[in-house]
Amino acid sequence: YVRAQLVPLIRDVRVSRVRSGVCSAGNKGAVAVRFELLQTSFCFVNVHLESGAEKANQRVSQLSAILRCFDDSRPRIPTAIEHDIFIVAGDLNVRLDIPPGTDTDEHFRDSLRDCWAEAARVSTNANGSVKGSMHARQAWRAFTRYDQLCAGTAQQLHALGVLEGPLEFPPTYRMVRGTDEYDRLRTPAWCDRVLYRAVGSRLLAY
């Protein structure tokens, strides 16, 4: 949807999709839309990548293919990451490489106990800024070093100017439906992510 007053200012709208998953059946992949607003180009990509801790390399390959979604467009337009504002968001299915044969997983779970309730208790002042620091109480932050995106893929994306904000929120995977508790059968992870490249812009919150 676009505000009515902006409609005359938008041009060259294009869409694309990338099918992946089992035999490229399309149960995973991405959809993308790009357009220009005045002199600024925008590209938004929604993704759902392969699941599983052992599928990190497949996710990298899928993401690489997704970033080429507009490469063959005619008439030619910028590639996805060449747009002035580029956003890729969705279920990247990023997992944690927890060292095998250790009790790190249990320590991680212990650090997450009541984390969402604690986040909800953070008060804000009249200006909307967060009062006090949660850093000391968020022991789970130490486990972001095991995150597959932070540990590897992010470095490749940084070279392309694609960034991610700091992980200031607890893991989003996998919750027991209707609760703020984590599924005991799966290691919690930051699966849902937003990556961006923005010329002349800065991230305010993530």
PDB file of N, CA and C in Angstrom, residues 28-101:
ATOM      1  N   LYS A  28      10.352 -22.929   0.190  1.00  0.00           N
ATOM      2  CA  LYS A  28      11.259 -21.924   0.738  1.00  0.00           C
ATOM      3  C   LYS A  28      11.633 -20.984  -0.410  1.00  0.00           C
ATOM      4  N   GLY A  29      12.202 -19.839  -0.063  1.00  0.00           N
ATOM      5  CA  GLY A  29      12.592 -18.904  -1.118  1.00  0.00           C
ATOM      6  C   GLY A  29      12.326 -17.476  -0.725  1.00  0.00           C
ATOM      7  N   ALA A  30      11.972 -16.652  -1.709  1.00  0.00           N
ATOM      8  CA  ALA A  30      11.801 -15.224  -1.434  1.00  0.00           C
ATOM      9  C   ALA A  30      10.884 -14.583  -2.460  1.00  0.00           C
ATOM     10  N   VAL A  31      10.268 -13.499  -2.051  1.00  0.00           N
ATOM     11  CA  VAL A  31       9.545 -12.614  -2.965  1.00  0.00           C
ATOM     12  C   VAL A  31      10.132 -11.215  -2.769  1.00  0.00           C
ATOM     13  N   ALA A  32      10.203 -10.466  -3.864  1.00  0.00           N
ATOM     14  CA  ALA A  32      10.846  -9.151  -3.800  1.00  0.00           C
ATOM     15  C   ALA A  32      10.058  -8.135  -4.609  1.00  0.00           C
ATOM     16  N   VAL A  33      10.129  -6.902  -4.167  1.00  0.00           N
ATOM     17  CA  VAL A  33       9.527  -5.802  -4.918  1.00  0.00           C
ATOM     18  C   VAL A  33      10.505  -4.636  -4.889  1.00  0.00           C
ATOM     19  N   ARG A  34      10.615  -3.946  -5.992  1.00  0.00           N
ATOM     20  CA  ARG A  34      11.458  -2.754  -6.055  1.00  0.00           C
ATOM     21  C   ARG A  34      10.692  -1.641  -6.757  1.00  0.00           C
ATOM     22  N   PHE A  35      11.053  -0.404  -6.438  1.00  0.00           N
ATOM     23  CA  PHE A  35      10.436   0.752  -7.074  1.00  0.00           C
ATOM     24  C   PHE A  35      11.318   1.962  -6.824  1.00  0.00           C
ATOM     25  N   GLU A  36      10.978   3.043  -7.472  1.00  0.00           N
ATOM     26  CA  GLU A  36      11.695   4.305  -7.264  1.00  0.00           C
ATOM     27  C   GLU A  36      10.702   5.360  -6.802  1.00  0.00           C
ATOM     28  N   LEU A  37      11.097   6.068  -5.785  1.00  0.00           N
ATOM     29  CA  LEU A  37      10.310   7.172  -5.256  1.00  0.00           C
ATOM     30  C   LEU A  37      11.143   8.429  -5.436  1.00  0.00           C
ATOM     31  N   LEU A  38      10.690   9.298  -6.352  1.00  0.00           N
ATOM     32  CA  LEU A  38      11.502  10.433  -6.759  1.00  0.00           C
ATOM     33  C   LEU A  38      12.861   9.919  -7.229  1.00  0.00           C
ATOM     34  N   GLN A  39      13.954  10.306  -6.590  1.00  0.00           N
ATOM     35  CA  GLN A  39      15.281   9.891  -7.032  1.00  0.00           C
ATOM     36  C   GLN A  39      15.868   8.776  -6.169  1.00  0.00           C
ATOM     37  N   THR A  40      15.049   8.163  -5.323  1.00  0.00           N
ATOM     38  CA  THR A  40      15.538   7.129  -4.415  1.00  0.00           C
ATOM     39  C   THR A  40      14.972   5.770  -4.811  1.00  0.00           C
ATOM     40  N   SER A  41      15.840   4.778  -4.937  1.00  0.00           N
ATOM     41  CA  SER A  41      15.408   3.424  -5.286  1.00  0.00           C
ATOM     42  C   SER A  41      15.280   2.575  -4.025  1.00  0.00           C
ATOM     43  N   PHE A  42      14.229   1.759  -3.996  1.00  0.00           N
ATOM     44  CA  PHE A  42      13.944   0.893  -2.858  1.00  0.00           C
ATOM     45  C   PHE A  42      13.829  -0.550  -3.328  1.00  0.00           C
ATOM     46  N   CYS A  43      14.301  -1.473  -2.498  1.00  0.00           N
ATOM     47  CA  CYS A  43      14.123  -2.896  -2.770  1.00  0.00           C
ATOM     48  C   CYS A  43      13.837  -3.604  -1.456  1.00  0.00           C
ATOM     49  N   PHE A  44      12.702  -4.315  -1.407  1.00  0.00           N
ATOM     50  CA  PHE A  44      12.304  -5.058  -0.219  1.00  0.00           C
ATOM     51  C   PHE A  44      12.198  -6.541  -0.570  1.00  0.00           C
ATOM     52  N   VAL A  45      12.835  -7.375   0.233  1.00  0.00           N
ATOM     53  CA  VAL A  45      12.838  -8.815  -0.019  1.00  0.00           C
ATOM     54  C   VAL A  45      12.373  -9.544   1.231  1.00  0.00           C
ATOM     55  N   ASN A  46      11.362 -10.392   1.083  1.00  0.00           N
ATOM     56  CA  ASN A  46      10.891 -11.221   2.190  1.00  0.00           C
ATOM     57  C   ASN A  46      11.353 -12.650   1.940  1.00  0.00           C
ATOM     58  N   VAL A  47      12.014 -13.254   2.930  1.00  0.00           N
ATOM     59  CA  VAL A  47      12.634 -14.555   2.725  1.00  0.00           C
ATOM     60  C   VAL A  47      12.149 -15.590   3.733  1.00  0.00           C
ATOM     61  N   HIS A  48      12.276 -16.848   3.317  1.00  0.00           N
ATOM     62  CA  HIS A  48      12.100 -17.994   4.203  1.00  0.00           C
ATOM     63  C   HIS A  48      13.118 -19.034   3.745  1.00  0.00           C
ATOM     64  N   LEU A  49      14.185 -19.172   4.532  1.00  0.00           N
ATOM     65  CA  LEU A  49      15.299 -20.019   4.131  1.00  0.00           C
ATOM     66  C   LEU A  49      15.203 -21.412   4.754  1.00  0.00           C
ATOM     67  N   GLU A  50      16.082 -22.276   4.281  1.00  0.00           N
ATOM     68  CA  GLU A  50      16.131 -23.674   4.729  1.00  0.00           C
ATOM     69  C   GLU A  50      16.305 -23.749   6.233  1.00  0.00           C
ATOM     70  N   SER A  51      15.652 -24.731   6.861  1.00  0.00           N
ATOM     71  CA  SER A  51      15.741 -24.899   8.307  1.00  0.00           C
ATOM     72  C   SER A  51      16.762 -25.978   8.670  1.00  0.00           C
ATOM     73  N   GLY A  52      17.170 -25.971   9.934  1.00  0.00           N
ATOM     74  CA  GLY A  52      18.102 -26.981  10.413  1.00  0.00           C
ATOM     75  C   GLY A  52      19.479 -26.419  10.696  1.00  0.00           C
ATOM     76  N   ALA A  53      20.037 -26.779  11.844  1.00  0.00           N
ATOM     77  CA  ALA A  53      21.355 -26.270  12.230  1.00  0.00           C
ATOM     78  C   ALA A  53      22.431 -26.682  11.244  1.00  0.00           C
ATOM     79  N   GLU A  54      22.253 -27.841  10.611  1.00  0.00           N
ATOM     80  CA  GLU A  54      23.267 -28.357   9.689  1.00  0.00           C
ATOM     81  C   GLU A  54      23.126 -27.782   8.281  1.00  0.00           C
ATOM     82  N   LYS A  55      22.160 -26.910   8.062  1.00  0.00           N
ATOM     83  CA  LYS A  55      21.902 -26.386   6.717  1.00  0.00           C
ATOM     84  C   LYS A  55      22.452 -24.969   6.519  1.00  0.00           C
ATOM     85  N   ALA A  56      23.450 -24.575   7.291  1.00  0.00           N
ATOM     86  CA  ALA A  56      23.982 -23.212   7.196  1.00  0.00           C
ATOM     87  C   ALA A  56      24.490 -22.904   5.799  1.00  0.00           C
ATOM     88  N   ASN A  57      25.211 -23.841   5.188  1.00  0.00           N
ATOM     89  CA  ASN A  57      25.758 -23.598   3.845  1.00  0.00           C
ATOM     90  C   ASN A  57      24.649 -23.456   2.810  1.00  0.00           C
ATOM     91  N   GLN A  58      23.583 -24.267   2.949  1.00  0.00           N
ATOM     92  CA  GLN A  58      22.453 -24.141   2.028  1.00  0.00           C
ATOM     93  C   GLN A  58      21.789 -22.779   2.161  1.00  0.00           C
ATOM     94  N   ARG A  59      21.692 -22.282   3.376  1.00  0.00           N
ATOM     95  CA  ARG A  59      21.077 -20.966   3.578  1.00  0.00           C
ATOM     96  C   ARG A  59      21.920 -19.872   2.929  1.00  0.00           C
ATOM     97  N   VAL A  60      23.236 -19.997   3.029  1.00  0.00           N
ATOM     98  CA  VAL A  60      24.108 -19.017   2.389  1.00  0.00           C
ATOM     99  C   VAL A  60      23.902 -19.037   0.881  1.00  0.00           C
ATOM    100  N   SER A  61      23.802 -20.250   0.308  1.00  0.00           N
ATOM    101  CA  SER A  61      23.583 -20.381  -1.139  1.00  0.00           C
ATOM    102  C   SER A  61      22.239 -19.798  -1.548  1.00  0.00           C
ATOM    103  N   GLN A  62      21.203 -20.069  -0.745  1.00  0.00           N
ATOM    104  CA  GLN A  62      19.876 -19.534  -1.043  1.00  0.00           C
ATOM    105  C   GLN A  62      19.877 -18.018  -0.974  1.00  0.00           C
ATOM    106  N   LEU A  63      20.527 -17.468   0.034  1.00  0.00           N
ATOM    107  CA  LEU A  63      20.564 -16.020   0.178  1.00  0.00           C
ATOM    108  C   LEU A  63      21.333 -15.387  -0.978  1.00  0.00           C
ATOM    109  N   SER A  64      22.407 -16.022  -1.412  1.00  0.00           N
ATOM    110  CA  SER A  64      23.177 -15.508  -2.552  1.00  0.00           C
ATOM    111  C   SER A  64      22.319 -15.457  -3.805  1.00  0.00           C
ATOM    112  N   ALA A  65      21.533 -16.521  -4.037  1.00  0.00           N
ATOM    113  CA  ALA A  65      20.647 -16.555  -5.197  1.00  0.00           C
ATOM    114  C   ALA A  65      19.568 -15.485  -5.091  1.00  0.00           C
ATOM    115  N   ILE A  66      19.065 -15.272  -3.886  1.00  0.00           N
ATOM    116  CA  ILE A  66      18.018 -14.272  -3.671  1.00  0.00           C
ATOM    117  C   ILE A  66      18.541 -12.869  -3.959  1.00  0.00           C
ATOM    118  N   LEU A  67      19.790 -12.614  -3.596  1.00  0.00           N
ATOM    119  CA  LEU A  67      20.368 -11.282  -3.834  1.00  0.00           C
ATOM    120  C   LEU A  67      20.544 -11.000  -5.327  1.00  0.00           C
ATOM    121  N   ARG A  68      20.422 -12.041  -6.164  1.00  0.00           N
ATOM    122  CA  ARG A  68      20.524 -11.859  -7.615  1.00  0.00           C
ATOM    123  C   ARG A  68      19.160 -11.804  -8.285  1.00  0.00           C
ATOM    124  N   CYS A  69      18.104 -11.608  -7.499  1.00  0.00           N
ATOM    125  CA  CYS A  69      16.742 -11.744  -8.011  1.00  0.00           C
ATOM    126  C   CYS A  69      16.400 -10.765  -9.134  1.00  0.00           C
ATOM    127  N   PHE A  70      17.082  -9.624  -9.208  1.00  0.00           N
ATOM    128  CA  PHE A  70      16.788  -8.652 -10.265  1.00  0.00           C
ATOM    129  C   PHE A  70      17.920  -8.533 -11.293  1.00  0.00           C
ATOM    130  N   ASP A  71      18.897  -9.438 -11.208  1.00  0.00           N
ATOM    131  CA  ASP A  71      20.072  -9.316 -12.081  1.00  0.00           C
ATOM    132  C   ASP A  71      19.741  -9.415 -13.562  1.00  0.00           C
ATOM    133  N   ASP A  72      18.726 -10.212 -13.908  1.00  0.00           N
ATOM    134  CA  ASP A  72      18.402 -10.422 -15.326  1.00  0.00           C
ATOM    135  C   ASP A  72      17.239  -9.569 -15.808  1.00  0.00           C
ATOM    136  N   SER A  73      16.858  -8.585 -15.028  1.00  0.00           N
ATOM    137  CA  SER A  73      15.720  -7.744 -15.405  1.00  0.00           C
ATOM    138  C   SER A  73      16.028  -6.918 -16.655  1.00  0.00           C
ATOM    139  N   ARG A  74      15.043  -6.790 -17.508  1.00  0.00           N
ATOM    140  CA  ARG A  74      15.150  -5.961 -18.700  1.00  0.00           C
ATOM    141  C   ARG A  74      13.895  -5.105 -18.817  1.00  0.00           C
ATOM    142  N   PRO A  75      14.039  -3.797 -19.018  1.00  0.00           N
ATOM    143  CA  PRO A  75      15.281  -3.024 -19.059  1.00  0.00           C
ATOM    144  C   PRO A  75      16.028  -3.166 -17.743  1.00  0.00           C
ATOM    145  N   ARG A  76      17.341  -2.986 -17.804  1.00  0.00           N
ATOM    146  CA  ARG A  76      18.172  -3.219 -16.643  1.00  0.00           C
ATOM    147  C   ARG A  76      17.855  -2.246 -15.518  1.00  0.00           C
ATOM    148  N   ILE A  77      17.903  -2.769 -14.304  1.00  0.00           N
ATOM    149  CA  ILE A  77      17.754  -1.968 -13.097  1.00  0.00           C
ATOM    150  C   ILE A  77      18.891  -2.357 -12.150  1.00  0.00           C
ATOM    151  N   PRO A  78      19.097  -1.615 -11.075  1.00  0.00           N
ATOM    152  CA  PRO A  78      20.155  -2.004 -10.135  1.00  0.00           C
ATOM    153  C   PRO A  78      19.909  -3.395  -9.562  1.00  0.00           C
ATOM    154  N   THR A  79      20.980  -4.088  -9.207  1.00  0.00           N
ATOM    155  CA  THR A  79      20.813  -5.346  -8.492  1.00  0.00           C
ATOM    156  C   THR A  79      20.184  -5.045  -7.146  1.00  0.00           C
ATOM    157  N   ALA A  80      19.729  -6.078  -6.466  1.00  0.00           N
ATOM    158  CA  ALA A  80      19.018  -5.873  -5.203  1.00  0.00           C
ATOM    159  C   ALA A  80      19.803  -5.003  -4.236  1.00  0.00           C
ATOM    160  N   ILE A  81      21.074  -5.340  -4.031  1.00  0.00           N
ATOM    161  CA  ILE A  81      21.832  -4.597  -3.022  1.00  0.00           C
ATOM    162  C   ILE A  81      22.391  -3.277  -3.547  1.00  0.00           C
ATOM    163  N   GLU A  82      22.194  -2.987  -4.816  1.00  0.00           N
ATOM    164  CA  GLU A  82      22.627  -1.701  -5.357  1.00  0.00           C
ATOM    165  C   GLU A  82      21.585  -0.609  -5.162  1.00  0.00           C
ATOM    166  N   HIS A  83      20.400  -0.978  -4.671  1.00  0.00           N
ATOM    167  CA  HIS A  83      19.373   0.032  -4.436  1.00  0.00           C
ATOM    168  C   HIS A  83      19.785   0.953  -3.285  1.00  0.00           C
ATOM    169  N   ASP A  84      19.267   2.163  -3.301  1.00  0.00           N
ATOM    170  CA  ASP A  84      19.593   3.107  -2.240  1.00  0.00           C
ATOM    171  C   ASP A  84      19.144   2.590  -0.880  1.00  0.00           C
ATOM    172  N   ILE A  85      17.946   2.018  -0.860  1.00  0.00           N
ATOM    173  CA  ILE A  85      17.421   1.407   0.360  1.00  0.00           C
ATOM    174  C   ILE A  85      17.129  -0.055   0.045  1.00  0.00           C
ATOM    175  N   PHE A  86      17.837  -0.953   0.703  1.00  0.00           N
ATOM    176  CA  PHE A  86      17.674  -2.394   0.483  1.00  0.00           C
ATOM    177  C   PHE A  86      17.373  -3.056   1.818  1.00  0.00           C
ATOM    178  N   ILE A  87      16.258  -3.797   1.876  1.00  0.00           N
ATOM    179  CA  ILE A  87      15.848  -4.479   3.104  1.00  0.00           C
ATOM    180  C   ILE A  87      15.559  -5.936   2.780  1.00  0.00           C
ATOM    181  N   VAL A  88      16.159  -6.846   3.529  1.00  0.00           N
ATOM    182  CA  VAL A  88      15.802  -8.265   3.424  1.00  0.00           C
ATOM    183  C   VAL A  88      15.385  -8.712   4.823  1.00  0.00           C
ATOM    184  N   ALA A  89      14.194  -9.277   4.922  1.00  0.00           N
ATOM    185  CA  ALA A  89      13.650  -9.628   6.231  1.00  0.00           C
ATOM    186  C   ALA A  89      12.854 -10.920   6.139  1.00  0.00           C
ATOM    187  N   GLY A  90      12.723 -11.588   7.273  1.00  0.00           N
ATOM    188  CA  GLY A  90      11.911 -12.790   7.311  1.00  0.00           C
ATOM    189  C   GLY A  90      12.557 -13.865   8.160  1.00  0.00           C
ATOM    190  N   ASP A  91      12.149 -15.093   7.891  1.00  0.00           N
ATOM    191  CA  ASP A  91      12.661 -16.250   8.627  1.00  0.00           C
ATOM    192  C   ASP A  91      13.927 -16.739   7.941  1.00  0.00           C
ATOM    193  N   LEU A  92      15.070 -16.230   8.369  1.00  0.00           N
ATOM    194  CA  LEU A  92      16.338 -16.675   7.809  1.00  0.00           C
ATOM    195  C   LEU A  92      16.760 -18.025   8.373  1.00  0.00           C
ATOM    196  N   ASN A  93      16.005 -18.505   9.358  1.00  0.00           N
ATOM    197  CA  ASN A  93      16.246 -19.821   9.964  1.00  0.00           C
ATOM    198  C   ASN A  93      17.675 -19.988  10.479  1.00  0.00           C
ATOM    199  N   VAL A  94      18.278 -18.879  10.900  1.00  0.00           N
ATOM    200  CA  VAL A  94      19.632 -18.932  11.444  1.00  0.00           C
ATOM    201  C   VAL A  94      19.620 -19.715  12.758  1.00  0.00           C
ATOM    202  N   ARG A  95      20.591 -20.591  12.929  1.00  0.00           N
ATOM    203  CA  ARG A  95      20.690 -21.381  14.157  1.00  0.00           C
ATOM    204  C   ARG A  95      22.001 -21.086  14.869  1.00  0.00           C
ATOM    205  N   LEU A  96      22.171 -21.720  16.017  1.00  0.00           N
ATOM    206  CA  LEU A  96      23.384 -21.551  16.811  1.00  0.00           C
ATOM    207  C   LEU A  96      24.255 -22.792  16.686  1.00  0.00           C
ATOM    208  N   ASP A  97      25.544 -22.572  16.524  1.00  0.00           N
ATOM    209  CA  ASP A  97      26.503 -23.676  16.505  1.00  0.00           C
ATOM    210  C   ASP A  97      26.995 -23.903  17.925  1.00  0.00           C
ATOM    211  N   ILE A  98      26.157 -24.571  18.723  1.00  0.00           N
ATOM    212  CA  ILE A  98      26.509 -24.883  20.102  1.00  0.00           C
ATOM    213  C   ILE A  98      27.560 -25.987  20.104  1.00  0.00           C
ATOM    214  N   PRO A  99      28.672 -25.809  20.810  1.00  0.00           N
ATOM    215  CA  PRO A  99      29.697 -26.855  20.838  1.00  0.00           C
ATOM    216  C   PRO A  99      29.134 -28.176  21.334  1.00  0.00           C
ATOM    217  N   PRO A 100      29.339 -29.260  20.584  1.00  0.00           N
ATOM    218  CA  PRO A 100      28.828 -30.564  21.017  1.00  0.00           C
ATOM    219  C   PRO A 100      29.550 -31.063  22.262  1.00  0.00           C
ATOM    220  N   GLY A 101      28.854 -31.889  23.020  1.00  0.00           N
ATOM    221  CA  GLY A 101      29.460 -32.491  24.201  1.00  0.00           C
ATOM    222  C   GLY A 101      29.674 -31.544  25.351  1.00  0.00           C
TER     223      GLY A 101
END
